[in-house]
Structure formats: C-alpha cells, structure tokens
Amino acid sequence: VLAVDVLAFARANLPPPPVRVLEVGAGDGELARALAVAGYDVVPIDPEPSGENVVAVPLHELDEPPGSFDAALAVVSLHHVEPLDESCRRLSEVVRSAGTLLVDEFDVGAFDERAAAWLLGQWRTFGIHDERAGRAPAEIVDDLRAHLHPIERIVEALSDAFEVARPLRGSYLYRWDLPEALRSAEEVLIGRDELPAVGARFVAQRRS
Ligand SMILES: C[S@@+](CC[C@H](N)C(=O)[O-])C[C@H]1O[C@@H](n2cnc3c(N)ncnc32)[C@H](O)[C@@H]1O
C-alpha cells in the first residue's frame, strides 16, 4: 500500500508536470500510477516487478538516451541496488543536467536493536511475518546490515554526479508492512529519543 506521505513527498518535490520521470525500484508500480494520473510521463523500472506497468530491468542495465529524464525518484530501493556505484553512474547518465533526484530511504546504519525490538513487537501484535517476528532484535540488525547499503554509502555513490542535500531523518518503521496509523506512535518515540529515526530523505540535483 502506497504511504500517503510518500506520494506527498514526490508531488511536493518533483518539478511540475508534464516532465519525464524515472522511478527506480518501482515494485508494484503504485506510485508510478499515481504520478501518471497527475500528468507525469513516468518510466517505472524494477528487476523484479510486481505491477504490469513496471519495466523489468535493473538500474545498471537501463537502456535510455543520455539526459532523457527531467527527474528521477527512488523509494526505499537504492539500499538494495547492486552494483551500487555502476547503477548510480547509469542514473546520472540518463538524468539531464540540473535534473532532480528524490530519494526516500530506510537507513540501515541508524537501525539499532531498539528499532528492531519495536518493529518485531508490532509485527507480533498484528500477526505479520510470524517467522521473522520471533527472531532476536540483534539477529535482525546484523542480518540487514550485512546486505543493505546505509545512507552514507548511497550519498557517496551519488555525489560525483549529483549535488546532494543533507538527508532529513524521520519515521519509517510504520511503513514496514504495518498500519499507517502507527506513524504517530513511532514519531512520539523518536521525539522522546526512545527510537532512532531510521527514515531518511533527500533531494539532489544533477551537476552540469
Ligand atoms: C523495498 S522494495 C520497494 C518497492 C517500492 N518502491 C515501494 O516503495 O513499495 C525495493 C525494490 O527495489 C528493487 N530493486 C532491487 N535491485 C534493484 C536494481 N538493481 N535496480 C532497480 N530496482 C531494484 C527490488 O526489486 C524491490 O522491488
């Protein structure tokens, strides 16, 4: 389910339509569909698409003309992308000079045992991911850190070609297969410094 806040982030920070937009790691294509309805010419890609509108290709193999996108966005996908540097280079080639890049991320570098314990507790409450929900928080942290790119690494891979603004930290756990109503509970705990802010967002601009 597309989080309301993600569509708002995209609409508020993309240039106004009509513009050509690449969506990296589009999954089921729901965000791309919402943006298309709003007048954007969206090309959603994903090596393992689960929506009919999504083109089955990994970012580093994308075959599009240089500078052919006015903007790109990636929603919790760059932390999975392999190979990261080559993929970010390909992204920089297809986005035009001064084009916009929006990144919405889960920062595994900020995800600690407190965050894992809260997430697993919510999954147990709602009967989600039964097998994973029974595991120890430390095990989940180690597992995720072993195979996801942290936000610093993503910023580093983009920085040669993009002017990257400092990531803004915020909530994210409520979007991990949980009811959206948990957003305020997560944000109350972040505000009390009882949970880390594992969400991270930034806007970047393609250098000339
Ligand atoms: C956590 S899912 C997010 C999907 C969607 N953006 C959403 O918010 O629901 C991460 C997505 O990144 C995709 N992905 C993994 N490697 C990729 C690559 N090399 N190029 C593009 N997308 C990739 C995965 O297939 C997966 O659909």
mmCIF file of C-alpha atoms and ligand atoms in Angstrom:
data_model
loop_
_atom_site.group_PDB
_atom_site.id
_atom_site.type_symbol
_atom_site.label_atom_id
_atom_site.label_comp_id
_atom_site.label_asym_id
_atom_site.label_seq_id
_atom_site.Cartn_x
_atom_site.Cartn_y
_atom_site.Cartn_z
ATOM 1 C CA VAL A 1 0.000 0.000 0.000
ATOM 2 C CA LEU A 2 1.398 3.364 -1.036
ATOM 3 C CA ALA A 3 2.006 5.515 2.069
ATOM 4 C CA VAL A 4 0.175 8.833 1.703
ATOM 5 C CA ASP A 5 3.295 10.631 2.872
ATOM 6 C CA VAL A 6 5.420 9.161 0.050
ATOM 7 C CA LEU A 7 3.111 10.499 -2.653
ATOM 8 C CA ALA A 8 3.110 13.878 -0.895
ATOM 9 C CA PHE A 9 6.943 13.890 -0.796
ATOM 10 C CA ALA A 10 7.054 13.088 -4.517
ATOM 11 C CA ARG A 11 4.425 15.648 -5.556
ATOM 12 C CA ALA A 12 5.886 18.378 -3.351
ATOM 13 C CA ASN A 13 9.445 17.992 -4.643
ATOM 14 C CA LEU A 14 9.206 16.914 -8.290
ATOM 15 C CA PRO A 15 9.121 19.652 -10.934
ATOM 16 C CA PRO A 16 5.539 20.268 -12.094
ATOM 17 C CA PRO A 17 4.186 18.030 -14.892
ATOM 18 C CA PRO A 18 4.493 17.403 -17.761
ATOM 19 C CA VAL A 19 8.039 16.052 -17.228
ATOM 20 C CA ARG A 20 9.672 12.680 -17.853
ATOM 21 C CA VAL A 21 10.426 10.828 -14.616
ATOM 22 C CA LEU A 22 12.342 7.615 -13.944
ATOM 23 C CA GLU A 23 11.226 5.591 -10.931
ATOM 24 C CA VAL A 24 13.931 3.220 -9.682
ATOM 25 C CA GLY A 25 12.767 0.093 -7.852
ATOM 26 C CA ALA A 26 9.090 0.732 -8.551
ATOM 27 C CA GLY A 27 7.871 -2.639 -7.171
ATOM 28 C CA ASP A 28 4.138 -2.861 -7.798
ATOM 29 C CA GLY A 29 4.084 0.445 -9.740
ATOM 30 C CA GLU A 30 1.511 2.101 -7.474
ATOM 31 C CA LEU A 31 3.430 5.367 -7.031
ATOM 32 C CA ALA A 32 4.155 5.481 -10.777
ATOM 33 C CA ARG A 33 0.424 5.065 -11.500
ATOM 34 C CA ALA A 34 -0.479 7.871 -9.107
ATOM 35 C CA LEU A 35 2.102 10.161 -10.721
ATOM 36 C CA ALA A 36 0.894 9.252 -14.222
ATOM 37 C CA VAL A 37 -2.657 10.228 -13.208
ATOM 38 C CA ALA A 38 -1.195 13.559 -12.068
ATOM 39 C CA GLY A 39 0.235 14.138 -15.569
ATOM 40 C CA TYR A 40 3.809 12.816 -15.243
ATOM 41 C CA ASP A 41 5.398 10.734 -18.007
ATOM 42 C CA VAL A 42 6.773 8.033 -15.678
ATOM 43 C CA VAL A 43 9.060 5.127 -16.579
ATOM 44 C CA PRO A 44 8.979 2.739 -13.598
ATOM 45 C CA ILE A 45 11.737 0.088 -13.530
ATOM 46 C CA ASP A 46 12.449 -2.877 -11.279
ATOM 47 C CA PRO A 47 14.354 -6.146 -11.898
ATOM 48 C CA GLU A 48 11.527 -7.998 -10.103
ATOM 49 C CA PRO A 49 8.384 -6.042 -10.972
ATOM 50 C CA SER A 50 5.074 -6.925 -9.372
ATOM 51 C CA GLY A 51 2.970 -4.498 -11.419
ATOM 52 C CA GLU A 52 2.132 -4.626 -15.134
ATOM 53 C CA ASN A 53 3.226 -1.025 -15.722
ATOM 54 C CA VAL A 54 6.780 -1.677 -14.420
ATOM 55 C CA VAL A 55 9.654 -2.383 -16.858
ATOM 56 C CA ALA A 56 11.719 -5.435 -15.798
ATOM 57 C CA VAL A 57 15.290 -4.121 -15.786
ATOM 58 C CA PRO A 58 17.909 -3.390 -13.104
ATOM 59 C CA LEU A 59 19.130 0.208 -12.971
ATOM 60 C CA HIS A 60 22.660 -0.501 -14.250
ATOM 61 C CA GLU A 61 21.231 -2.135 -17.405
ATOM 62 C CA LEU A 62 18.693 0.591 -18.210
ATOM 63 C CA ASP A 63 18.700 1.382 -21.940
ATOM 64 C CA GLU A 64 17.604 5.017 -22.301
ATOM 65 C CA PRO A 65 19.175 8.014 -24.107
ATOM 66 C CA PRO A 66 21.582 10.244 -22.149
ATOM 67 C CA GLY A 67 19.864 13.092 -20.306
ATOM 68 C CA SER A 68 16.414 11.838 -21.311
ATOM 69 C CA PHE A 69 14.788 12.182 -17.854
ATOM 70 C CA ASP A 70 13.957 15.521 -16.227
ATOM 71 C CA ALA A 71 13.762 13.847 -12.833
ATOM 72 C CA ALA A 72 14.156 10.518 -11.056
ATOM 73 C CA LEU A 73 12.957 9.097 -7.792
ATOM 74 C CA ALA A 74 13.812 6.038 -5.747
ATOM 75 C CA VAL A 75 11.621 4.923 -2.842
ATOM 76 C CA VAL A 76 13.347 2.515 -0.437
ATOM 77 C CA SER A 77 15.152 0.923 -3.373
ATOM 78 C CA LEU A 78 18.725 2.269 -3.572
ATOM 79 C CA HIS A 79 19.707 0.376 -0.406
ATOM 80 C CA HIS A 80 19.089 -2.858 -2.372
ATOM 81 C CA VAL A 81 20.670 -1.867 -5.695
ATOM 82 C CA GLU A 82 23.665 -3.855 -6.944
ATOM 83 C CA PRO A 83 26.196 -2.945 -8.132
ATOM 84 C CA LEU A 84 25.664 0.390 -6.369
ATOM 85 C CA ASP A 85 28.367 2.561 -7.981
ATOM 86 C CA GLU A 86 27.693 1.381 -11.522
ATOM 87 C CA SER A 87 23.932 1.790 -11.005
ATOM 88 C CA CYS A 88 24.333 5.357 -9.698
ATOM 89 C CA ARG A 89 26.591 6.155 -12.666
ATOM 90 C CA ARG A 90 23.885 4.915 -15.051
ATOM 91 C CA LEU A 91 21.316 7.016 -13.189
ATOM 92 C CA SER A 92 23.485 10.113 -13.578
ATOM 93 C CA GLU A 93 23.795 9.461 -17.337
ATOM 94 C CA VAL A 94 20.059 9.294 -18.016
ATOM 95 C CA VAL A 95 19.042 12.301 -15.853
ATOM 96 C CA ARG A 96 19.536 15.639 -17.619
ATOM 97 C CA SER A 97 21.823 18.371 -16.363
ATOM 98 C CA ALA A 98 20.156 20.219 -13.424
ATOM 99 C CA GLY A 99 17.553 17.424 -13.235
ATOM 100 C CA THR A 100 16.040 16.491 -9.870
ATOM 101 C CA LEU A 101 16.598 13.265 -7.941
ATOM 102 C CA LEU A 102 14.361 12.395 -4.972
ATOM 103 C CA VAL A 103 15.441 9.663 -2.599
ATOM 104 C CA ASP A 104 13.340 8.161 0.170
ATOM 105 C CA GLU A 105 15.274 5.608 2.222
ATOM 106 C CA PHE A 106 15.404 3.281 5.151
ATOM 107 C CA ASP A 107 18.831 3.848 6.735
ATOM 108 C CA VAL A 108 20.155 0.523 7.949
ATOM 109 C CA GLY A 109 23.038 2.443 9.589
ATOM 110 C CA ALA A 110 20.540 4.014 12.024
ATOM 111 C CA PHE A 111 18.542 0.799 12.570
ATOM 112 C CA ASP A 112 19.537 -0.496 16.008
ATOM 113 C CA GLU A 113 18.242 -3.078 18.485
ATOM 114 C CA ARG A 114 15.658 -0.642 19.911
ATOM 115 C CA ALA A 115 14.209 -0.114 16.448
ATOM 116 C CA ALA A 116 14.269 -3.852 15.737
ATOM 117 C CA ALA A 117 12.587 -4.678 19.074
ATOM 118 C CA TRP A 118 9.780 -2.146 18.407
ATOM 119 C CA LEU A 119 9.282 -3.402 14.841
ATOM 120 C CA LEU A 120 9.219 -7.084 15.856
ATOM 121 C CA GLY A 121 6.813 -6.289 18.709
ATOM 122 C CA GLN A 122 4.418 -4.579 16.282
ATOM 123 C CA TRP A 123 4.680 -7.454 13.819
ATOM 124 C CA ARG A 124 3.774 -9.887 16.621
ATOM 125 C CA THR A 125 0.839 -7.694 17.683
ATOM 126 C CA PHE A 126 -0.542 -7.601 14.161
ATOM 127 C CA GLY A 127 0.377 -11.207 13.280
ATOM 128 C CA ILE A 128 2.725 -10.139 10.458
ATOM 129 C CA HIS A 129 5.885 -12.001 9.346
ATOM 130 C CA ASP A 130 5.434 -14.705 12.004
ATOM 131 C CA GLU A 131 8.810 -16.355 11.428
ATOM 132 C CA ARG A 132 10.883 -13.136 11.424
ATOM 133 C CA ALA A 133 8.839 -11.608 14.253
ATOM 134 C CA GLY A 134 10.031 -14.375 16.587
ATOM 135 C CA ARG A 135 13.711 -13.681 15.984
ATOM 136 C CA ALA A 136 16.028 -11.725 18.296
ATOM 137 C CA PRO A 137 16.423 -7.983 17.570
ATOM 138 C CA ALA A 138 20.235 -8.263 17.338
ATOM 139 C CA GLU A 139 19.904 -11.002 14.738
ATOM 140 C CA ILE A 140 17.652 -8.823 12.555
ATOM 141 C CA VAL A 141 20.041 -5.869 12.851
ATOM 142 C CA ASP A 142 23.059 -7.991 11.867
ATOM 143 C CA ASP A 143 21.174 -9.599 9.007
ATOM 144 C CA LEU A 144 20.037 -6.270 7.500
ATOM 145 C CA ARG A 145 23.399 -4.576 7.976
ATOM 146 C CA ALA A 146 25.085 -7.470 6.179
ATOM 147 C CA HIS A 147 23.210 -6.931 2.934
ATOM 148 C CA LEU A 148 21.815 -3.376 2.687
ATOM 149 C CA HIS A 149 23.644 -0.144 1.813
ATOM 150 C CA PRO A 150 23.488 2.539 4.546
ATOM 151 C CA ILE A 151 22.518 6.089 3.555
ATOM 152 C CA GLU A 152 26.130 7.361 3.773
ATOM 153 C CA ARG A 153 27.176 4.833 1.153
ATOM 154 C CA ILE A 154 24.274 5.809 -1.135
ATOM 155 C CA VAL A 155 25.125 9.515 -0.823
ATOM 156 C CA GLU A 156 28.782 8.745 -1.564
ATOM 157 C CA ALA A 157 27.875 6.787 -4.705
ATOM 158 C CA LEU A 158 25.724 9.694 -5.980
ATOM 159 C CA SER A 159 27.916 12.608 -5.008
ATOM 160 C CA ASP A 160 30.247 12.752 -8.043
ATOM 161 C CA ALA A 161 27.351 13.465 -10.383
ATOM 162 C CA PHE A 162 24.712 14.958 -8.058
ATOM 163 C CA GLU A 163 24.679 17.851 -5.618
ATOM 164 C CA VAL A 164 23.120 16.026 -2.670
ATOM 165 C CA ALA A 165 21.358 17.907 0.129
ATOM 166 C CA ARG A 166 21.867 16.670 3.688
ATOM 167 C CA PRO A 167 19.394 13.832 4.379
ATOM 168 C CA LEU A 168 16.456 14.682 6.609
ATOM 169 C CA ARG A 169 15.789 11.962 9.168
ATOM 170 C CA GLY A 170 12.338 10.825 10.188
ATOM 171 C CA SER A 171 9.992 7.921 10.792
ATOM 172 C CA TYR A 172 9.927 4.847 8.574
ATOM 173 C CA LEU A 173 9.166 1.706 10.622
ATOM 174 C CA TYR A 174 5.374 2.232 10.379
ATOM 175 C CA ARG A 175 5.675 1.736 6.611
ATOM 176 C CA TRP A 176 7.198 -1.726 7.062
ATOM 177 C CA ASP A 177 4.002 -3.739 6.460
ATOM 178 C CA LEU A 178 2.308 -2.046 9.449
ATOM 179 C CA PRO A 179 -0.886 0.047 9.699
ATOM 180 C CA GLU A 180 -0.207 3.661 8.706
ATOM 181 C CA ALA A 181 -1.853 4.732 11.989
ATOM 182 C CA LEU A 182 1.375 3.698 13.772
ATOM 183 C CA ARG A 183 3.215 6.650 12.251
ATOM 184 C CA SER A 184 2.345 8.969 15.146
ATOM 185 C CA ALA A 185 3.349 6.329 17.749
ATOM 186 C CA GLU A 186 6.751 5.966 16.062
ATOM 187 C CA GLU A 187 7.202 9.753 15.874
ATOM 188 C CA VAL A 188 6.316 10.223 19.560
ATOM 189 C CA LEU A 189 9.087 7.742 20.448
ATOM 190 C CA ILE A 190 11.583 9.437 18.101
ATOM 191 C CA GLY A 191 10.699 12.751 19.764
ATOM 192 C CA ARG A 192 11.493 11.256 23.175
ATOM 193 C CA ASP A 193 14.753 9.796 21.846
ATOM 194 C CA GLU A 194 13.439 6.298 22.600
ATOM 195 C CA LEU A 195 13.634 5.192 18.960
ATOM 196 C CA PRO A 196 16.176 6.138 16.284
ATOM 197 C CA ALA A 197 14.838 7.890 13.174
ATOM 198 C CA VAL A 198 15.534 5.256 10.527
ATOM 199 C CA GLY A 199 13.820 7.074 7.659
ATOM 200 C CA ALA A 200 15.989 9.373 5.546
ATOM 201 C CA ARG A 201 15.056 11.579 2.599
ATOM 202 C CA PHE A 202 16.959 13.927 0.361
ATOM 203 C CA VAL A 203 16.683 15.912 -2.822
ATOM 204 C CA ALA A 204 19.650 16.023 -5.200
ATOM 205 C CA GLN A 205 20.383 17.926 -8.399
ATOM 206 C CA ARG A 206 22.312 16.601 -11.394
ATOM 207 C CA ARG A 207 25.510 18.611 -11.751
ATOM 208 C CA SER A 208 26.118 20.316 -15.111
HETATM 209 C C1 LIG B 1 11.687 -2.432 -0.561
HETATM 210 S S1 LIG B 1 11.256 -2.589 -2.246
HETATM 211 C C2 LIG B 1 10.461 -1.018 -2.543
HETATM 212 C C3 LIG B 1 9.457 -1.094 -3.668
HETATM 213 C C4 LIG B 1 8.656 0.192 -3.883
HETATM 214 N N1 LIG B 1 9.491 1.309 -4.253
HETATM 215 C C5 LIG B 1 7.842 0.526 -2.654
HETATM 216 O O1 LIG B 1 8.079 1.566 -2.046
HETATM 217 O O2 LIG B 1 6.959 -0.268 -2.295
HETATM 218 C C6 LIG B 1 12.801 -2.417 -3.083
HETATM 219 C C7 LIG B 1 12.702 -2.605 -4.586
HETATM 220 O O3 LIG B 1 13.981 -2.337 -5.193
HETATM 221 C C8 LIG B 1 14.094 -3.211 -6.282
HETATM 222 N N2 LIG B 1 15.483 -3.329 -6.751
HETATM 223 C C9 LIG B 1 16.441 -4.165 -6.281
HETATM 224 N N3 LIG B 1 17.548 -4.061 -7.019
HETATM 225 C C10 LIG B 1 17.303 -3.146 -7.983
HETATM 226 C C11 LIG B 1 18.061 -2.635 -9.086
HETATM 227 N N4 LIG B 1 19.315 -3.059 -9.323
HETATM 228 N N5 LIG B 1 17.505 -1.711 -9.898
HETATM 229 C C12 LIG B 1 16.238 -1.271 -9.641
HETATM 230 N N6 LIG B 1 15.475 -1.724 -8.621
HETATM 231 C C13 LIG B 1 15.991 -2.654 -7.805
HETATM 232 C C14 LIG B 1 13.537 -4.525 -5.748
HETATM 233 O O4 LIG B 1 13.220 -5.453 -6.760
HETATM 234 C C15 LIG B 1 12.325 -4.047 -4.961
HETATM 235 O O5 LIG B 1 11.144 -4.042 -5.735
#
